[in-house]
């Protein structure tokens, strides 16, 4: 019989660093024993799980493994498999989840903490055009709970809906869709938060985040562009209220590693590869080595600075074969 691991309510209810570390080590012991791809990776790296006694010693599984292996260790068959976006011929990542209820608890708790249940109006055409998107699932449930809706090319209906919704609300969109809207010269209600979730999907020239945000701020007359940071391989999301500085929920940590030594961390504030601990990844792998670059500061906030050279371009972007 497999040992019990913390339930999702315990994970999202973490309120101390001590509790985070305890649960992280519990999950590491469970996943190192029962998640076959992670167990194999630890063996290849020469890591004996029994000798790992501190969170800082936990190795992170390269995110590419989600493309080729079933990263799963649930007690039952998974309820769902979410996939990353990919162009024709590319292999998407697959994230098998034991429980959609767990996922919903995680994203709802984080959204309420950061945005207090504001209605969401979504421009996510590239995600709606395919199946298996965890982002679409999340937004659909948040819309059902707090109000809002999905819009494709009917920008007139979108603006009417925003104008008819009193109080603060969020306009969430993939980058190219927000730029398409901005070029129409529309006027947004003054209490609208504009949030981008990245991605041109080959439909527009790639822009740096600073260029994108500056363009959108000017077009929409807002002081800052918010951002959502998530991926198919995670259960949780981080959010930025502007200037590209992200905050993660209490059960999620971002760590910057030395790109030449996956077991070493860089100094706080230094540029490095992004590692993520997502304790809501209960039955997959909670310790992910991404292909993103970034900086992490002592208070846990972080910024993203592109991709590691040669890595696939994430999300709705046009993927590049290595």
XYZ file of C-alpha atoms in Angstrom:
322
model
C 0.000 0.000 0.000
C 1.295 3.438 -0.909
C 1.868 5.868 1.911
C -0.536 8.777 2.234
C 0.524 12.227 1.064
C -0.922 15.614 2.084
C -4.356 16.404 0.675
C -4.806 19.462 -1.523
C -6.494 21.479 1.247
C -3.390 21.059 3.418
C -1.171 22.159 0.544
C -3.062 25.330 -0.358
C -3.428 26.104 3.360
C 0.323 26.289 3.969
C 1.079 29.275 6.193
C 4.716 28.844 7.217
C 8.092 28.046 5.707
C 8.424 25.106 8.097
C 5.182 23.595 6.836
C 6.227 24.124 3.209
C 9.520 22.340 3.780
C 7.882 19.445 5.610
C 5.359 18.825 2.836
C 7.998 19.253 0.117
C 10.131 16.538 1.687
C 7.098 14.258 2.107
C 6.244 14.658 -1.571
C 9.863 14.096 -2.580
C 10.002 10.815 -0.671
C 6.724 9.680 -2.201
C 7.515 10.730 -5.777
C 11.097 9.456 -5.722
C 9.685 6.044 -4.827
C 6.549 5.923 -6.984
C 7.078 8.198 -10.008
C 9.067 5.985 -12.370
C 10.579 8.709 -14.619
C 11.635 10.750 -11.573
C 13.075 7.667 -9.853
C 15.069 6.841 -12.993
C 16.338 10.411 -13.270
C 17.548 10.320 -9.672
C 19.368 7.062 -10.381
C 21.042 8.544 -13.463
C 22.107 11.573 -11.410
C 23.493 9.312 -8.702
C 21.102 10.665 -6.068
C 20.099 8.447 -3.157
C 16.692 9.719 -1.967
C 17.400 8.452 1.537
C 20.272 10.936 1.799
C 18.085 13.951 0.896
C 17.158 15.629 4.172
C 16.761 19.276 3.119
C 14.645 20.921 0.442
C 17.789 22.473 -1.031
C 19.078 18.972 -1.848
C 16.056 17.941 -3.927
C 16.880 17.499 -7.642
C 14.511 18.920 -10.267
C 13.159 16.823 -13.130
C 13.878 18.306 -16.591
C 10.589 19.468 -18.068
C 11.370 17.722 -21.375
C 10.613 14.393 -19.678
C 6.903 15.309 -19.775
C 7.136 14.954 -23.573
C 8.434 11.398 -23.635
C 7.390 9.756 -20.348
C 4.236 9.334 -18.312
C 5.136 11.404 -15.256
C 2.487 10.048 -12.939
C 2.271 8.238 -9.596
C -1.379 8.453 -8.599
C -3.186 5.658 -6.730
C -5.790 5.413 -9.524
C -5.885 6.039 -13.257
C -5.565 9.777 -14.030
C -8.785 11.701 -14.453
C -7.371 13.947 -17.184
C -4.298 14.509 -19.321
C -3.524 18.145 -20.126
C -1.180 18.893 -23.015
C 1.007 21.807 -23.992
C 0.505 23.606 -27.284
C 2.774 22.487 -30.116
C 3.059 23.059 -33.839
C 2.642 20.232 -36.341
C 5.340 17.603 -35.927
C 6.351 18.705 -32.436
C 5.746 16.569 -29.372
C 3.551 18.197 -26.727
C 4.131 17.790 -23.027
C 1.547 15.681 -21.223
C 0.535 16.258 -17.627
C -1.543 13.459 -16.152
C -3.654 14.609 -13.203
C -5.279 12.300 -10.715
C -7.984 14.794 -9.781
C -9.586 17.750 -11.524
C -10.987 18.706 -8.120
C -7.406 19.184 -6.858
C -6.621 21.391 -9.844
C -9.709 23.476 -9.278
C -8.928 24.003 -5.584
C -5.390 25.142 -6.455
C -6.212 27.622 -9.215
C -9.293 28.996 -7.457
C -7.438 29.559 -4.183
C -4.587 31.382 -5.935
C -6.929 33.482 -8.075
C -8.938 34.567 -5.053
C -5.763 35.480 -3.179
C -4.406 37.627 -5.997
C -7.576 38.961 -7.663
C -10.410 38.495 -5.152
C -12.674 36.754 -7.650
C -12.873 39.403 -10.382
C -14.815 38.486 -13.557
C -12.626 37.321 -16.450
C -13.087 38.158 -20.133
C -10.822 35.908 -22.189
C -9.194 36.294 -25.613
C -7.521 32.888 -25.991
C -8.126 31.800 -29.602
C -5.035 29.615 -29.992
C -5.952 27.653 -26.870
C -9.619 27.300 -27.788
C -8.607 25.887 -31.171
C -7.207 22.712 -29.601
C -8.114 20.172 -26.962
C -6.333 19.474 -23.698
C -5.552 23.034 -22.584
C -5.262 23.403 -18.805
C -5.516 27.189 -19.236
C -8.891 26.928 -20.985
C -10.135 24.559 -18.298
C -9.019 26.971 -15.569
C -10.495 30.087 -17.176
C -13.738 28.303 -18.008
C -14.220 27.341 -14.347
C -13.265 30.806 -13.119
C -15.725 32.379 -15.569
C -18.418 30.030 -14.336
C -17.669 30.998 -10.736
C -17.026 34.745 -11.015
C -18.548 35.810 -14.331
C -17.154 36.957 -17.672
C -16.820 34.898 -20.824
C -14.752 33.781 -23.829
C -14.480 35.891 -26.985
C -12.820 35.026 -30.283
C -13.043 37.680 -33.006
C -16.144 39.514 -31.794
C -14.359 42.467 -30.239
C -17.493 44.587 -30.283
C -19.295 42.092 -28.050
C -16.247 41.960 -25.770
C -16.165 45.723 -25.262
C -19.920 45.805 -24.673
C -19.573 43.076 -22.038
C -16.752 44.928 -20.296
C -18.755 48.162 -20.270
C -21.786 46.363 -18.852
C -19.836 44.804 -15.971
C -19.526 47.149 -12.992
C -16.420 47.158 -10.841
C -12.952 45.712 -11.473
C -12.615 42.956 -14.079
C -9.866 41.255 -16.013
C -9.248 41.155 -19.747
C -7.042 38.073 -20.155
C -5.498 37.381 -23.512
C -2.746 35.740 -25.459
C -0.326 38.408 -26.686
C -1.242 38.518 -30.381
C -4.975 38.661 -29.595
C -4.468 41.617 -27.260
C -2.402 43.374 -29.929
C -5.144 42.735 -32.504
C -7.655 44.321 -30.142
C -5.337 47.234 -29.357
C -4.943 48.076 -33.062
C -8.693 48.639 -33.340
C -8.372 51.700 -31.116
C -10.915 50.465 -28.578
C -11.494 52.181 -25.241
C -11.592 49.971 -22.178
C -13.528 50.804 -19.002
C -11.163 52.466 -16.500
C -11.429 49.614 -13.996
C -10.261 46.942 -16.463
C -7.081 45.015 -15.663
C -5.290 43.841 -18.817
C -3.500 40.519 -18.289
C -1.381 38.744 -20.885
C -0.530 35.088 -20.804
C 2.150 35.205 -23.508
C 2.419 33.805 -26.993
C 2.362 35.030 -30.602
C 1.959 31.505 -32.086
C 3.801 32.600 -35.184
C 1.041 35.076 -36.068
C 3.075 38.175 -35.286
C 6.672 39.222 -34.882
C 7.973 38.306 -31.447
C 8.310 41.245 -29.071
C 10.170 41.516 -25.800
C 7.938 41.705 -22.736
C 8.872 45.344 -22.207
C 7.953 46.220 -25.821
C 4.696 44.274 -25.613
C 3.664 45.850 -22.325
C 4.592 49.359 -23.441
C 2.534 48.947 -26.620
C -0.489 47.619 -24.736
C -0.267 50.255 -21.980
C -0.283 53.040 -24.560
C -3.095 51.519 -26.621
C -5.385 50.733 -23.697
C -4.483 53.701 -21.508
C -3.480 51.592 -18.505
C -0.531 52.040 -16.179
C 0.593 48.418 -16.130
C 0.011 45.099 -17.829
C -0.546 42.125 -15.558
C 0.686 38.637 -16.462
C -0.174 35.019 -15.711
C 2.646 32.451 -15.580
C 1.653 28.830 -15.834
C 2.281 25.798 -17.978
C 0.736 22.451 -18.780
C 3.247 20.662 -16.568
C 2.175 22.603 -13.454
C -0.991 22.686 -11.376
C -0.414 26.219 -10.031
C 0.075 29.696 -11.477
C 2.004 32.812 -10.545
C 0.799 36.339 -11.292
C 2.401 39.693 -11.998
C 0.680 42.989 -11.247
C 3.099 44.832 -13.523
C 6.758 45.442 -14.398
C 7.216 41.714 -14.965
C 7.559 40.931 -11.256
C 5.715 37.730 -10.353
C 4.403 36.431 -7.057
C 3.607 32.781 -6.471
C 1.124 31.264 -4.025
C 2.480 29.938 -0.736
C 2.666 26.323 -1.966
C 4.815 27.234 -4.983
C 8.486 28.270 -5.044
C 10.686 29.521 -7.855
C 14.444 28.971 -7.661
C 17.194 30.079 -10.048
C 19.770 27.410 -10.900
C 23.175 27.387 -12.548
C 22.461 26.375 -16.167
C 25.776 24.508 -16.281
C 25.122 22.584 -13.061
C 21.497 21.542 -12.477
C 22.188 20.745 -8.819
C 23.562 24.211 -8.003
C 21.651 27.407 -7.281
C 22.766 30.906 -8.237
C 22.843 33.820 -5.814
C 19.599 35.673 -5.090
C 18.966 38.227 -7.827
C 21.389 36.546 -10.243
C 20.222 35.269 -13.631
C 19.725 31.543 -13.913
C 17.532 28.730 -15.147
C 14.114 28.589 -13.503
C 13.278 25.669 -11.225
C 9.790 25.363 -9.759
C 8.445 23.553 -6.727
C 4.702 23.138 -7.155
C 3.359 21.148 -4.225
C -0.035 20.922 -5.938
C 1.640 18.509 -8.403
C 0.825 15.777 -5.892
C 0.721 12.803 -8.231
C 3.097 13.827 -11.018
C 6.334 15.572 -10.062
C 6.440 18.611 -7.792
C 10.038 19.524 -8.690
C 10.399 20.867 -12.242
C 13.486 22.132 -14.071
C 12.098 24.462 -16.753
C 13.746 25.897 -19.853
C 13.023 29.474 -18.803
C 15.584 31.995 -17.569
C 14.920 34.385 -14.729
C 15.909 36.052 -11.476
C 14.575 35.369 -7.992
C 14.760 37.846 -5.109
C 14.913 37.228 -1.335
C 11.176 37.880 -0.881
C 10.334 35.094 -3.335
C 9.253 37.362 -6.192
C 10.777 36.617 -9.564
C 11.163 37.882 -13.119
C 11.411 35.939 -16.353
C 14.124 36.720 -18.900
C 13.434 34.579 -21.923
C 14.403 31.015 -22.684
C 17.587 29.048 -22.287
C 19.457 29.151 -25.590
C 18.371 26.333 -27.871
C 15.266 25.471 -25.840
C 11.784 25.220 -27.301
C 9.759 28.445 -27.266
C 6.936 27.912 -24.775
C 3.203 28.005 -25.039
C 1.461 29.570 -28.005
C 4.761 30.670 -29.520
C 6.031 29.042 -32.699
C 8.109 26.153 -31.394
C 11.626 25.735 -32.690
C 13.131 22.287 -33.220
C 16.337 21.893 -31.281
